[in-house]
Amino acid sequence: MFGSFTVLSTLVLAGFVRAWPYDAGCVCTYGDPCWPDAATFAQLESQVSQPLVYPYPTASACYPAVNPSGNCSEVIQNWMDGNWRSSIPGSMEAPNFESFEFKNGTLSACYLNTSLGIPCKRGNVPVIGVDARTPGDIQAAVKFAVQYNLKLVIKNTGHDFLGPSAARGAFVVWTHNMKNITYDATFIPQGAPSNETYQAVTLGADVQWHEAYDAVNQHGRMMVGEASLGGSVGAAGGWLQGGGHSALSPTYGLGVDNAIEITVVTSTGEHLTVNNYQYSDLFWALRGSGGGTYGVVTSVTYRTYESLPVAFYVFQANATNTTSMQELIAGMLQFQTNFTDDGWGGYAGMSDTSVLFGIISPNMSTEAANASTQPWTDYAASLQGVSLFAQIHTFASWYEWYMTFFNTPGQNGGNLMITSRLLSRDTLANQSKHVAEILVNCQGTFNMIAGGKVSQIDPESAGVNPVWRNAVVEVLCGVSWDDGASSKEIQGLISQLQTWISAFHDVAPNDGAYFNEASLFEIDWQTTFFGSHYSQLKDIKEKYDPCRLFVVAEGVGSEEWNKQLTCRL
């Protein structure tokens, strides 16, 4: 199995791995005879700037026999805080991705609810890794992983729904402490003509959105980014590499449309600066085709925009019955094209008989905001069995709006799986009734983060799925469960999720899904996530990852691996 191991190690140490046609069969995981010993890891530690990390499951501090140095009170107090969770190398946004299910249905997990009497197990949490502070740290870690053929994962903040930030028995590159932020009002991409300048900000690998927003606001600027409670999502990691949607996208485009330059460490150990002028194929692929696939991103440079006032439209409605609720949601979906074309973007959630959504538009006057939203307000008010509240507010800046609604911890720490579907104009015009039935059934959410500017950008300008350029909204359904749920109970919920996946696929077969907010059970995932770009992306993957080091679930090239992503098929 590891016949080429000695030769490969020699080539890595000699620095000639760049052109090596690597094929090792299976990767090495903890417990295998090939796993490096303590002395070997000590050699790695001498090459990096920080001591190696030994990740634990988030709840392990509540089990003294497992993690005697932990503070259980701190865990309980901060369990839902995404920024706290992201500061822990073994913690994931959704704890179910910290767990591992064996073939016999037995779960290896560590639950916050200690009263269940279930021992704390490591589950899917990596066993050791590098606390990367510099590109050099990442280069050392990558070379080590290639040399010893290790199962490697990259962990940024742990906000993901396909589980790429964790793997059982793996070696992890943890980028959380790469926090450099540099604002440059005359930024020139490497290799670009001197007259091509941007008012740009360069963010280290794990700058989180709340940190990025604070920084650019100090310069009177704003930027396209994610909105979540606490702003704990990473701004230069998987968010961008999956596409990166925002409430500002209908006005300014997706995250991938606003990235100017990216630096990345590839499996050959090179640290590349990629943009439209150099390594343009890799720059194209990194913008939208999934994190953890081509290398370890060390920084991203984004364009920024003048800080502008925003109009904010808030709408809340209650329906007396399911029929009225479905009619309300169907109408709301049909109106989304008008909203996004006018530059509105935002988020909506619902229960079985109520819906709440808020949308913003930069630099729109109150009069224009009223004129834009009034047709929808009037339509909703005309529906039988519906009562509503609607109002326009103004904020002096996008940053003020963000701080008002999102500057609070939350939204993390629950066992969760989701599915999403990007809905095109055609689907909204012709299938809104059927989509509404699914959303009311799953009590789903939808994000108004496409259309407008997103639709005006050339589908071939970035590696993101071309269906984004026809999309208007993203709809989502999800399932959740309590600690200690059995494998049978979880499988029952997954079955329900698969029913919604099939339903979305049936009503919108050509619309695709958002890689960052999707399921491990999507139908025809290559097409669903990557569309017509897949074959080109796979060629780029093979070019820049000759060592086949970077493999994530349902990522480009993963069909060549087994379910555990440990052995090539």
Short mmCIF file of N, CA, C and O in Angstrom, two decimals, residues 18 24 57-58 115 154 160 186 195-196 216 226 248 266 282 299 368 398 406 410 418 546 555:
data_model
loop_
_atom_site.label_atom_id
_atom_site.label_comp_id
_atom_site.label_asym_id
_atom_site.label_seq_id
_atom_site.Cartn_x
_atom_site.Cartn_y
_atom_site.Cartn_z
N ARG A 18 7.19 18.73 -6.80
CA ARG A 18 6.30 19.50 -7.66
C ARG A 18 5.73 18.68 -8.81
O ARG A 18 4.55 18.75 -9.11
N ALA A 24 -0.88 7.14 -3.55
CA ALA A 24 -0.52 6.37 -2.37
C ALA A 24 -1.59 5.38 -1.95
O ALA A 24 -1.42 4.67 -0.97
N PRO A 57 -12.91 17.42 21.61
CA PRO A 57 -14.29 17.81 21.33
C PRO A 57 -14.70 18.98 22.22
O PRO A 57 -14.17 19.15 23.33
N THR A 58 -15.64 19.78 21.76
CA THR A 58 -16.02 21.00 22.48
C THR A 58 -16.45 20.72 23.91
O THR A 58 -16.10 21.47 24.83
N SER A 115 -25.60 14.23 31.81
CA SER A 115 -26.55 13.38 32.52
C SER A 115 -26.97 12.17 31.70
O SER A 115 -27.58 11.23 32.23
N ILE A 154 -8.27 21.02 6.92
CA ILE A 154 -8.01 22.44 7.18
C ILE A 154 -9.15 22.97 8.00
O ILE A 154 -10.32 22.84 7.61
N ASP A 160 -19.35 24.95 8.89
CA ASP A 160 -19.63 24.25 7.64
C ASP A 160 -20.68 23.19 7.87
O ASP A 160 -20.92 22.75 9.00
N THR A 186 -4.66 52.10 -2.46
CA THR A 186 -4.13 52.06 -3.84
C THR A 186 -3.53 50.69 -4.13
O THR A 186 -2.43 50.56 -4.66
N ASN A 195 -1.81 51.17 -13.38
CA ASN A 195 -3.01 52.02 -13.29
C ASN A 195 -4.23 51.24 -12.80
O ASN A 195 -5.31 51.80 -12.69
N GLU A 196 -4.06 49.94 -12.52
CA GLU A 196 -5.18 49.15 -11.99
C GLU A 196 -5.08 49.13 -10.46
O GLU A 196 -4.35 48.34 -9.87
N VAL A 216 -12.64 47.84 8.15
CA VAL A 216 -12.90 48.69 6.98
C VAL A 216 -13.78 49.89 7.34
O VAL A 216 -13.67 50.96 6.72
N GLU A 226 -20.61 38.24 4.88
CA GLU A 226 -21.66 37.43 5.48
C GLU A 226 -22.24 38.12 6.70
O GLU A 226 -21.56 38.87 7.39
N LEU A 248 -25.64 42.24 0.63
CA LEU A 248 -25.21 43.26 -0.32
C LEU A 248 -24.98 42.72 -1.72
O LEU A 248 -24.68 43.48 -2.64
N THR A 266 -0.04 25.31 -1.77
CA THR A 266 -0.48 24.10 -2.46
C THR A 266 0.21 22.87 -1.87
O THR A 266 1.10 22.98 -1.03
N LEU A 282 -6.04 28.93 -11.25
CA LEU A 282 -6.24 28.61 -9.83
C LEU A 282 -7.06 29.70 -9.15
O LEU A 282 -7.94 29.40 -8.32
N SER A 299 -4.48 34.20 2.64
CA SER A 299 -5.06 35.54 2.70
C SER A 299 -5.93 35.77 1.47
O SER A 299 -5.77 35.11 0.44
N ALA A 368 -37.93 56.17 -2.25
CA ALA A 368 -37.69 55.09 -3.20
C ALA A 368 -37.95 53.73 -2.57
O ALA A 368 -38.48 52.82 -3.22
N TRP A 398 -24.28 50.94 6.43
CA TRP A 398 -24.47 49.49 6.49
C TRP A 398 -23.91 48.96 7.81
O TRP A 398 -24.51 48.07 8.42
N PHE A 406 -26.76 42.20 14.41
CA PHE A 406 -25.92 41.00 14.40
C PHE A 406 -24.80 41.01 15.42
O PHE A 406 -24.06 40.03 15.52
N GLY A 410 -24.42 33.85 19.18
CA GLY A 410 -25.54 32.94 18.99
C GLY A 410 -25.41 32.10 17.74
O GLY A 410 -24.41 32.16 17.04
N ILE A 418 -28.60 20.54 6.90
CA ILE A 418 -29.47 21.37 6.07
C ILE A 418 -29.34 20.97 4.60
O ILE A 418 -28.44 20.23 4.21
N PRO A 546 -1.07 17.79 -7.19
CA PRO A 546 -0.57 16.51 -7.72
C PRO A 546 -0.42 15.45 -6.63
O PRO A 546 -0.43 14.26 -6.92
N GLY A 555 -16.47 17.46 -2.60
CA GLY A 555 -15.62 18.44 -3.26
C GLY A 555 -15.11 17.90 -4.58
O GLY A 555 -15.23 16.70 -4.87
#
